[in-house]
XYZ file of C-alpha atoms in Angstrom:
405
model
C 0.000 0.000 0.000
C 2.758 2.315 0.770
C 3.868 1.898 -3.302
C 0.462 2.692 -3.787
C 0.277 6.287 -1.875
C 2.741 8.502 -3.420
C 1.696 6.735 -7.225
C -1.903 8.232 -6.829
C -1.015 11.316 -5.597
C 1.176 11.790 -8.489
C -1.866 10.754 -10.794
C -3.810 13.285 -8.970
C -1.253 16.280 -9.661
C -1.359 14.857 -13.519
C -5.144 15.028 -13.838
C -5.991 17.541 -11.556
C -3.855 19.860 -12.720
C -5.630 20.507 -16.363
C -8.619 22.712 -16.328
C -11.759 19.721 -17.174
C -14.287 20.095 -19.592
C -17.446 19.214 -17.628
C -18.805 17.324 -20.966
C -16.190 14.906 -21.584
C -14.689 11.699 -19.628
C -11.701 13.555 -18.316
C -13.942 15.246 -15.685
C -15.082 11.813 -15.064
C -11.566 10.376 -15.138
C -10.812 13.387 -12.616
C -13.513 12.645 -9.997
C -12.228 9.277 -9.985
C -8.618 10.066 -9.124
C -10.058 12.497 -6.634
C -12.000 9.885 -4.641
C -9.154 7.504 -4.624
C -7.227 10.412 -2.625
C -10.035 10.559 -0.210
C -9.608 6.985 0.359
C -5.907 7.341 0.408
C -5.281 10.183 2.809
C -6.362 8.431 6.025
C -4.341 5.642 5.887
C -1.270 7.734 5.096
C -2.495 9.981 8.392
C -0.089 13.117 9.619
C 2.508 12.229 6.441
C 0.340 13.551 4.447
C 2.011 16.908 5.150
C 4.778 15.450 2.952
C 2.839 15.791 -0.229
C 1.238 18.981 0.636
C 3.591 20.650 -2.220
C 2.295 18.561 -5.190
C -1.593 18.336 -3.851
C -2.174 21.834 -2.978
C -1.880 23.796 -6.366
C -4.030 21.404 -8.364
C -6.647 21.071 -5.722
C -7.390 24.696 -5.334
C -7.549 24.663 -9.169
C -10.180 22.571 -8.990
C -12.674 24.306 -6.015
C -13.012 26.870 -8.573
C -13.911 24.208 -12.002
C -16.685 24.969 -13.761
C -18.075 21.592 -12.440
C -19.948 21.518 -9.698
C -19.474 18.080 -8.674
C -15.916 18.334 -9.363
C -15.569 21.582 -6.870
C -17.322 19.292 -4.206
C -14.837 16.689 -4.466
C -12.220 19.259 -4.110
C -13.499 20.826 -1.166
C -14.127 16.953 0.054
C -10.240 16.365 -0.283
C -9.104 19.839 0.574
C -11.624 18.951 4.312
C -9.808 15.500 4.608
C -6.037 16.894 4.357
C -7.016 19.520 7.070
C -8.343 16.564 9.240
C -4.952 14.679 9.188
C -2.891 17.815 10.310
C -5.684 19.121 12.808
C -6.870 21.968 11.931
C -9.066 23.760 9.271
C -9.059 24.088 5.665
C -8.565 27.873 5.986
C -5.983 27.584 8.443
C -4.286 24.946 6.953
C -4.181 26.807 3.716
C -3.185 29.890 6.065
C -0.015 27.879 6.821
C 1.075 27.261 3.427
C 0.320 30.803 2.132
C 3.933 32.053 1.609
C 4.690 29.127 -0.477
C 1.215 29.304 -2.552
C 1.983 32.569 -3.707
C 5.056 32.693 -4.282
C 4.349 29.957 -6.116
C 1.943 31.400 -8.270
C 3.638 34.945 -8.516
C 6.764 32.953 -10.292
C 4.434 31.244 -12.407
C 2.665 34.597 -13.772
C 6.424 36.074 -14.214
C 6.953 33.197 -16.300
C 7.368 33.621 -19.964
C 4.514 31.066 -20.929
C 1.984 31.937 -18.579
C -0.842 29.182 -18.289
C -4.544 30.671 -17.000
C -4.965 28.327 -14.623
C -2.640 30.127 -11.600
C -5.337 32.745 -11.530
C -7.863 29.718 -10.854
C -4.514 29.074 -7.799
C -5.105 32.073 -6.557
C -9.117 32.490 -6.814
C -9.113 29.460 -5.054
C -7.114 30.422 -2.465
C -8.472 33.412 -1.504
C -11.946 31.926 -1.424
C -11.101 29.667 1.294
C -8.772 31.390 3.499
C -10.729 35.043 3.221
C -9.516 38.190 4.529
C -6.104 36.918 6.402
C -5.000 36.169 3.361
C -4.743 39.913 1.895
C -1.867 40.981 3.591
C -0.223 38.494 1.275
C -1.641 39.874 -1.720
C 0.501 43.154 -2.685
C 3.207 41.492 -4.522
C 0.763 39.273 -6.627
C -1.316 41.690 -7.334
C 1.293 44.053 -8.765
C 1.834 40.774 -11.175
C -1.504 40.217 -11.881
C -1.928 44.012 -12.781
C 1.199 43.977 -15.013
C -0.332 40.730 -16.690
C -3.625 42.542 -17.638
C -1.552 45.835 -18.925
C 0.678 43.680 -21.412
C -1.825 41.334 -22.578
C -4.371 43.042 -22.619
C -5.324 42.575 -26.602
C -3.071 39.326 -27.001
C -4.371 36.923 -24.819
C -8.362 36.820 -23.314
C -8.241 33.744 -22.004
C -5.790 34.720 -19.755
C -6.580 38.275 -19.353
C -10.265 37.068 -18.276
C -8.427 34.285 -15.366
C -6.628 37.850 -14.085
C -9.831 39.795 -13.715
C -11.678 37.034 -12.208
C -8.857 37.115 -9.498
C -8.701 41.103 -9.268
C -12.840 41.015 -9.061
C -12.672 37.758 -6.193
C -9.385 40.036 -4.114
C -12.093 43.634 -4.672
C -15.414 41.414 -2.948
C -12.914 40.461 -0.100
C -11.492 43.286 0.654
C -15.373 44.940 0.593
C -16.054 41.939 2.740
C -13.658 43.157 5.834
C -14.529 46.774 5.164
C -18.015 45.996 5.718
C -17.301 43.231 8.848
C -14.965 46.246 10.478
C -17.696 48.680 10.001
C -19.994 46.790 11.680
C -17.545 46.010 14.346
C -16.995 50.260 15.144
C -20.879 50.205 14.893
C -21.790 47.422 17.841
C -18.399 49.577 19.676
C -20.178 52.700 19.931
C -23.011 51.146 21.201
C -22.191 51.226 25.140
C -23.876 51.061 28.431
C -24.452 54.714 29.819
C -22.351 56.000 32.458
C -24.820 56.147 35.345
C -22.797 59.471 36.830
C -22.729 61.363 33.735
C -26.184 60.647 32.965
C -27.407 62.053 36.632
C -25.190 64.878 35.728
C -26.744 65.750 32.741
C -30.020 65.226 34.228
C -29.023 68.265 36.728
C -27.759 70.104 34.026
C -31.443 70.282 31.590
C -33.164 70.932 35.111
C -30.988 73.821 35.744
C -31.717 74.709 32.374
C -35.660 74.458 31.868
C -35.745 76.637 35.202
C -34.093 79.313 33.590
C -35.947 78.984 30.696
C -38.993 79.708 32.713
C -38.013 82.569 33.934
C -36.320 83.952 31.055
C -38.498 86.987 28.961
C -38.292 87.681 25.666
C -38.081 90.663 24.425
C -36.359 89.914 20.940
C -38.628 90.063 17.986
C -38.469 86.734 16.080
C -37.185 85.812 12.838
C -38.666 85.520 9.694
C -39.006 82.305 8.665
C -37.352 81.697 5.101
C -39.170 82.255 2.090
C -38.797 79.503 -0.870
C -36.396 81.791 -2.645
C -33.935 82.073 -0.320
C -33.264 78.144 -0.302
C -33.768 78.155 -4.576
C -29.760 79.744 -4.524
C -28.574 76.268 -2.866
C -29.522 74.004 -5.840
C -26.634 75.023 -7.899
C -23.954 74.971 -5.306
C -21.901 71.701 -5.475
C -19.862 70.049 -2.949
C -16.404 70.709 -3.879
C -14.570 67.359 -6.045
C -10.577 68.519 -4.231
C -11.664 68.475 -0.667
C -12.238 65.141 0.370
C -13.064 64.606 4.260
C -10.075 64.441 6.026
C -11.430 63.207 9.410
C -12.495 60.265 7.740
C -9.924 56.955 7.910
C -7.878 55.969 4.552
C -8.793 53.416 2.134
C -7.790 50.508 1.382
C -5.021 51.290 -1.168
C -5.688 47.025 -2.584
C -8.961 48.305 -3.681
C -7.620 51.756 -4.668
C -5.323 50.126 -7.214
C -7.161 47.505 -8.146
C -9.952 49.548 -9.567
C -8.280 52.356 -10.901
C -6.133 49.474 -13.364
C -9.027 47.620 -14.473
C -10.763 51.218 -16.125
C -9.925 50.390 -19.526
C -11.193 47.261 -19.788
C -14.785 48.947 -18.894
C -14.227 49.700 -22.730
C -13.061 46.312 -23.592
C -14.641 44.921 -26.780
C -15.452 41.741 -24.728
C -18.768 41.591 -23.081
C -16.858 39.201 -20.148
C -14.672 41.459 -19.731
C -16.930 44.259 -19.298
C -18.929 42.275 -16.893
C -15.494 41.810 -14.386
C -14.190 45.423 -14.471
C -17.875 46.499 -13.942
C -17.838 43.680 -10.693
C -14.643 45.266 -9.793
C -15.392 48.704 -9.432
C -18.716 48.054 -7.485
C -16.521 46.001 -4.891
C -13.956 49.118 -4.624
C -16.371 51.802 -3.979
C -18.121 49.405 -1.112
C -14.799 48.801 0.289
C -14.321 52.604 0.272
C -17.082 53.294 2.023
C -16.727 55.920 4.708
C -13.085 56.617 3.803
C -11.578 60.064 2.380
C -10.467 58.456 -0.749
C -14.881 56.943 -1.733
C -15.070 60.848 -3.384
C -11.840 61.009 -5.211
C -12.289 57.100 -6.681
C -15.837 58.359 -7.713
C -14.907 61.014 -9.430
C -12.361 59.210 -11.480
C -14.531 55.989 -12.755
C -17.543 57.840 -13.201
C -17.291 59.235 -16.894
C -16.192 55.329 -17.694
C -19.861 54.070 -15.744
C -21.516 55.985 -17.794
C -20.190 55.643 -20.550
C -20.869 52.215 -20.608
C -24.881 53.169 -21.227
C -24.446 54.812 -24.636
C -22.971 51.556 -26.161
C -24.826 49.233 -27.237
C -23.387 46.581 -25.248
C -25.022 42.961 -23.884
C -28.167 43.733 -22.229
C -26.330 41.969 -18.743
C -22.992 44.338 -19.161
C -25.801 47.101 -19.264
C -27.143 45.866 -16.172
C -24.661 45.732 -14.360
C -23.580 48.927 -15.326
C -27.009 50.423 -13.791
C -25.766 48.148 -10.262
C -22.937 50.385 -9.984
C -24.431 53.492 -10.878
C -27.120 53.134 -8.549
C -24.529 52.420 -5.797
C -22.309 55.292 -6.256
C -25.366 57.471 -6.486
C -26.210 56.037 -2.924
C -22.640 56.714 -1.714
C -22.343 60.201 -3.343
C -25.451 61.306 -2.482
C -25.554 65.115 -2.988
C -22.288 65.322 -4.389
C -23.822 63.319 -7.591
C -26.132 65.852 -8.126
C -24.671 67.685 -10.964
C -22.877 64.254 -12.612
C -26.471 62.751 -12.322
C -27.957 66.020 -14.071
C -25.048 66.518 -17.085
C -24.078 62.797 -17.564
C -26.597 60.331 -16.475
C -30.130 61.894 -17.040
C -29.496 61.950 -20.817
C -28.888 58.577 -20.905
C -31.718 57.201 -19.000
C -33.955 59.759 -21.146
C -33.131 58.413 -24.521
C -34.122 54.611 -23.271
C -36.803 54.870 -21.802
C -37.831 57.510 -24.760
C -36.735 55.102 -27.296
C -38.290 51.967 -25.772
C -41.832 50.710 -27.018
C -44.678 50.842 -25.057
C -44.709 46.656 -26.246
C -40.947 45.022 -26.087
C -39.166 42.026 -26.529
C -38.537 40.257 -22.803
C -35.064 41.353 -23.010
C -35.841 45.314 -23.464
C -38.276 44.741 -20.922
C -35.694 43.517 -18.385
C -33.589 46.801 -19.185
C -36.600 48.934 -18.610
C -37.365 47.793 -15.370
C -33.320 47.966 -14.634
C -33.396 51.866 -15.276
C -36.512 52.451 -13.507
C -35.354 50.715 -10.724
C -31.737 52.848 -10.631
C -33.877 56.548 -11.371
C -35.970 55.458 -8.087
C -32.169 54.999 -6.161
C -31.063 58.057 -8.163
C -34.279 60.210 -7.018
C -34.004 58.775 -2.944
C -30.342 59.670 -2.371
C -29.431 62.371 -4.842
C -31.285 65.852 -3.637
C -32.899 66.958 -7.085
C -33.991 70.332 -8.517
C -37.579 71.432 -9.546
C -36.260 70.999 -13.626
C -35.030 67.844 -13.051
C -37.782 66.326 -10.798
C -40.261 67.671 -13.537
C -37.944 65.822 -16.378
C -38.277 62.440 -13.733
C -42.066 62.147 -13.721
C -42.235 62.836 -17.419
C -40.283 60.130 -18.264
C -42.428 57.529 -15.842
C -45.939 58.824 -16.766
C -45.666 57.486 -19.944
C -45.794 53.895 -18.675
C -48.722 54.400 -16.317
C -51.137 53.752 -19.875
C -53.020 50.948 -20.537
C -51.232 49.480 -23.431
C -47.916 49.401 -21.200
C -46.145 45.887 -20.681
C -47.401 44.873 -17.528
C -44.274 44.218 -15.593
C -43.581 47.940 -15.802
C -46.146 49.346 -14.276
């Protein structure tokens, strides 16, 4: 049996270590050789830590296959291996993190780069999570230089990077939004009984002066309406971000500023990532000094992406982010939304029939959806509210597809 050990592993790094087409026997083949290392790995028990080199790369190749059944078995193997050492998957993958990526990073440096290392790294940061970020700098630079220089030579690969940039972007939104709700449950705190008799004294003292007190100013004129119509012009300045507010995460930062041009790639998957990206970013920005800034930057690419005539999903997804930086920018959108975005959403819904294919339909409700985000968080004027209900009313008539109204 001992023969037998090290001869299936082997066959496991030569199987698993090809990307499987779901529809053919190899994925079979795969599951196969997979199962036998179940079987295998207790009866080799703690030595198992001997072959953790050769398992580890191919396995976390495979949680992130196209195959369900096939990420199952990997996550099945990947649960067994942690059993024999004693801990978890995430901490045992924890442990081997310095050698996984510098593993990987010498494999993107490489000359003939193979798309599977971003599936390596995917994988990798799936299971271990946030810990594994502070690793991430070095690979990421890689990764980044990768998507600059083949950009237009080599999709396949170029789509593997952005999948990892888009998975690194949700975690890093992930701890942002765990940390915020850490300083949230923080500031909730029992009340100091002392200070809260002293404050008690303190409104008694006051609301027996304020009986006693006689007034003898006149009072104020309340404001009249065109006194606050001044306001709706004035724009919170785009150069004076909030400096109380904590930094960013400069991971995110980067990440999303490099992945830009590809929100004008000609392919639609591309598109889709960059799009993913970016939404990630600004929600791991959120309540830092550098959300404004980033905003400001991405935005003419956003919405940009609605005047093409792009894959009704990319378009989609395009009206996900806008509608979350319009929630995050709140009155500073309010000119953007006027001068960029309202033109836009005017000529679709203007140019849509009244009757559409299911498709059209989808879009229509997509853009109503974002103009009701757009109207809740961005403070509009009287011109533009008018131009709002306008466009709407129109699908309010009887001859309307029914999902719209």
């Amino acid at each position: 049996m001992s023969s037998i050990c090290p001869s299936a592993f082997q066959y496991c790094v030569d199987f698993c270590g090809t990307a499987p087409d779901p529809d053919t026997s190899h994925a079979v083949h795969e599951l196969m050789v997979l199962d036998v290392i179940s079987t295998l790995v207790p009866m080799i028990g703690s030595n198992v830590a001997y072959y953790m080199d050769t398992l580890l790369f191919p396995l976390l190749q495979t949680t992130t296959s196209s195959s369900p059944a096939l990420q199952a078995q990997a996550h099945r193997v990947l649960e067994i291996l942690a059993q024999q050492t004693l801990t978890s998957v995430s901490q045992m993958l924890h442990d081997n993190v310095d050698y996984i990526v510098e593993g990987c990073s010498q494999q993107i440096r490489a000359v003939t780069l193979h798309p599977r290392v971003f599936n390596i790294l995917c994988g990798a940061v799936l299971l271990v999570g946030r810990d594994i970020l502070v690793y991430m700098d070095d690979v990421v630079e890689d990764t980044l230089d990768v998507c600059e220089r083949l950009a237009y030579e080599d999709e396949e690969v170029v789509l593997g990077a952005l999948q990892f940039l888009e998975i690194v972007t949700r975690t890093v939104a992930d701890e942002s939004k765990m940390i915020e709700s850490t300083k949230g449950q923080a500031e909730v705190v029992d009340p100091d009984p002392i200070a809260t008799a002293v404050k008690a004294m303190d409104d008694a003292v006051a609301s027996r002066m304020l009986d006693d007190l006689v007034l003898t100013d006149p009072i104020p004129e309340l404001p009249t309406s065109t006194d606050f119509e001044s306001t709706d012009d004035v724009e919170p300045s785009d150069t004076e971000p909030d400096d109380t507010a904590p930094e960013g995460n400069p991971l995110a930062i980067k990440i999303c500023l490099s992945v830009q041009p590809f929100l004008y790639a000609d392919s639609s998957a591309h598109q889709l990532l960059a799009l993913k990206t970016v939404h990630n970013s600004t929600n791991a920005l959120q309540s830092t000094r550098d959300l404004l800034p980033l905003l400001n930057e991405v935005w003419p690419s956003l919405v940009n992406r609605l005047s093409q005539r792009d894959a009704h999903y990319v378009t989609l997804a395009a009206c996900d982010v806008i509608e979350r930086v319009c929630t995050l920018g709140s009155s500073w959108m309010r000119k953007r939304v006027k001068d960029d975005l309202w033109p836009h959403f005017e000529r679709i819904l203007q140019t849509s029939s009244l009757r559409m294919q299911r498709s059209e339909c989808t879009l229509v409700k997509r853009v109503l959806r974002t103009m009701g985000k757009v109207v809740e968080c961005v403070p509009l004027d009287e011109g533009m509210a008018w131009t709002v209900c306008v466009l709407v009313v129109r699908f309010f008539g009887t001859e309307v597809e029914p999902e719209l109204v």
